[in-house]
XYZ file of C-alpha atoms in Angstrom:
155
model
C 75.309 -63.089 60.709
C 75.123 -59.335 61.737
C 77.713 -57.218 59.717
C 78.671 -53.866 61.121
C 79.342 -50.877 58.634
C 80.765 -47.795 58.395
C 77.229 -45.715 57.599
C 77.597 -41.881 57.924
C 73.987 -41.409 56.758
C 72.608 -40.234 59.787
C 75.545 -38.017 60.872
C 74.824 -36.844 57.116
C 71.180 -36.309 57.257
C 71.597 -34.215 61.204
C 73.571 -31.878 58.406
C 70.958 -31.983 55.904
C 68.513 -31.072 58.161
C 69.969 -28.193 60.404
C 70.610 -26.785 56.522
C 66.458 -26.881 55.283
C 66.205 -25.149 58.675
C 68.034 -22.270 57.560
C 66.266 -19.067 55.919
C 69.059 -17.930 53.946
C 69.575 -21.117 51.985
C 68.133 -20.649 48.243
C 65.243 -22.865 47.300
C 67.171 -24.055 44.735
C 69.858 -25.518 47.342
C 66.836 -26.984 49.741
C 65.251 -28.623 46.894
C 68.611 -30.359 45.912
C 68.803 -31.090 49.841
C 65.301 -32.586 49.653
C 65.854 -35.476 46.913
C 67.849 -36.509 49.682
C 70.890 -38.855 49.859
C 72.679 -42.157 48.891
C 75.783 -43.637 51.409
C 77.645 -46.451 50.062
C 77.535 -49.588 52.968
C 81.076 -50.470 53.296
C 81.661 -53.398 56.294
C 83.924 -52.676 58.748
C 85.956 -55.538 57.978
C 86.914 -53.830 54.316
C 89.594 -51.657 56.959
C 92.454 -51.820 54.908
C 91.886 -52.378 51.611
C 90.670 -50.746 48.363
C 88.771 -47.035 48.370
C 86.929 -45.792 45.373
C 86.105 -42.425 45.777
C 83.297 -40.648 43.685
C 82.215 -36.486 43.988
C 78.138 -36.980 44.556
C 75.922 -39.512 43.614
C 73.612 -38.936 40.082
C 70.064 -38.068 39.938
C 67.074 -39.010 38.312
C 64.237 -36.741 38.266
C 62.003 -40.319 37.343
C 63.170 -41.837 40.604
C 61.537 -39.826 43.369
C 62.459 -41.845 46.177
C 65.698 -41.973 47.883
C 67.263 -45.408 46.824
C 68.147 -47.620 48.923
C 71.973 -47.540 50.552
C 73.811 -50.995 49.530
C 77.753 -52.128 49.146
C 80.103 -51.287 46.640
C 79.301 -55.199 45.446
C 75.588 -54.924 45.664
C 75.272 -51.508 43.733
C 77.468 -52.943 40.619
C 75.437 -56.226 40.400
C 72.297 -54.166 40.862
C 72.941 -51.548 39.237
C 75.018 -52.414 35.875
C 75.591 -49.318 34.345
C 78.857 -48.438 32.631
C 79.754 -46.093 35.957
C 79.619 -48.719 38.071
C 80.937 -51.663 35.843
C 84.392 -49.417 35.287
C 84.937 -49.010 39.103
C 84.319 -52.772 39.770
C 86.808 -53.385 36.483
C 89.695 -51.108 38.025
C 89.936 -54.161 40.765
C 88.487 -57.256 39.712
C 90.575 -60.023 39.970
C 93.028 -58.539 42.625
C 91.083 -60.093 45.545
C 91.135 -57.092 47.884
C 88.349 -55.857 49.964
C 86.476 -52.504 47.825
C 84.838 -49.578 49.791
C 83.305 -47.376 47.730
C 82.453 -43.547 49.203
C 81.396 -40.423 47.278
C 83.252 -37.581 48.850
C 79.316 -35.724 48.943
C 76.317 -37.930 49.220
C 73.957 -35.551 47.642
C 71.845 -36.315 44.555
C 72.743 -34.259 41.526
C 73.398 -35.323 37.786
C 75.376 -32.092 36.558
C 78.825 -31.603 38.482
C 79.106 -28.320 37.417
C 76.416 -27.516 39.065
C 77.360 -29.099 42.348
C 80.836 -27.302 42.157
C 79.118 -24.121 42.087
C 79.313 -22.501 45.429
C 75.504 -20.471 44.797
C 73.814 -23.767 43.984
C 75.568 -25.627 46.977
C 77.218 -23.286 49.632
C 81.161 -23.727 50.104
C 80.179 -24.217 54.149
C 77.595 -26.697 53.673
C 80.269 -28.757 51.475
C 82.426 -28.333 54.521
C 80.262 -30.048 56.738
C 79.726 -32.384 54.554
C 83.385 -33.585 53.807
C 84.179 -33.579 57.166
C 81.793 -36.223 58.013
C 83.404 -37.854 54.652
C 86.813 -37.622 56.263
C 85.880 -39.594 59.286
C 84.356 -42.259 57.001
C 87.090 -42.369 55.003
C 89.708 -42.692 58.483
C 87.486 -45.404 59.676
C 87.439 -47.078 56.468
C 91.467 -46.835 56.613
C 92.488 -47.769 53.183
C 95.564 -49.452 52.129
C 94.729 -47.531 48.472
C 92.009 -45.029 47.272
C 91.309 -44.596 43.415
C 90.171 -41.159 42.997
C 89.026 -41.850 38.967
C 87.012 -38.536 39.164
C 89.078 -35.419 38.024
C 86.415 -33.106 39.178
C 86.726 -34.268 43.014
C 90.352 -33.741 42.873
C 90.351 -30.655 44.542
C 89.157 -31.590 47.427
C 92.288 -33.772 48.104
């Protein structure tokens, strides 16, 4: 059976990309832009249902390569940590399709850092969110959970 998803990564990475290219970006923002990136799968048939929203997926400095992009289903039974265990808690049980989607797929640990504009530029967050925002239309949710108070200002 072939499933069809809603996978920005590539419209993602064409952003990532044209941003290394530039000569005014700090090497601090192109190494952050090198780790590179993690999209949540969601199926097209989730349309409708339940959106979990996070700001930016974490980082490991011990896991070099870019992991591998997998549903909101796949990622809590692989995963298991407490992060993903709480999202899959807030709707176990109630039998609706979950989409999961962080509003930036870039790879950083420290959100402060992230929400600094000099360590990553207020434009390149821009572009970005609005590949997010088409995601997030296809996706068409009947409810998002935005559990993240730090990505609320970008609602």
């Amino acid at each position: 059976m072939n499933i069809e998803y809603i996978h920005p990564r590539n419209q993602y990475q064409l952003i990532i990309d044209k941003w290394l290219l530039q000569p005014n970006v700090s090497e601090k923002t192109k190494s952050i832009l090198r780790r590179g990136l993690w999209c949540c799968l969601n199926p097209i048939e989730i349309h409708g249902g339940i959106l979990i929203t996070g700001i930016n997926p974490s980082y490991d400095k011990n896991v070099i390569d870019e992991p591998a992009d997998c549903t909101f289903q796949e990622t809590v039974n692989a995963n298991g940590s407490n992060y993903w265990q709480t999202k899959h808690d807030m709707v176990k049980g109630l039998g609706i399709a979950t989409a999961y989607i962080d509003l930036f797929p870039l790879r950083m640990t420290k959100q402060d850092s992230f929400m600094n504009d000099k360590v990553i530029p207020l434009q390149l967050k821009v572009d970005l969110l609005q590949i997010t925002q088409r995601s997030i239309e296809s996706i068409h949710p009947r409810l998002i959970i935005n559990p993240n108070m730090s990505s609320c200002i970008y609602w």
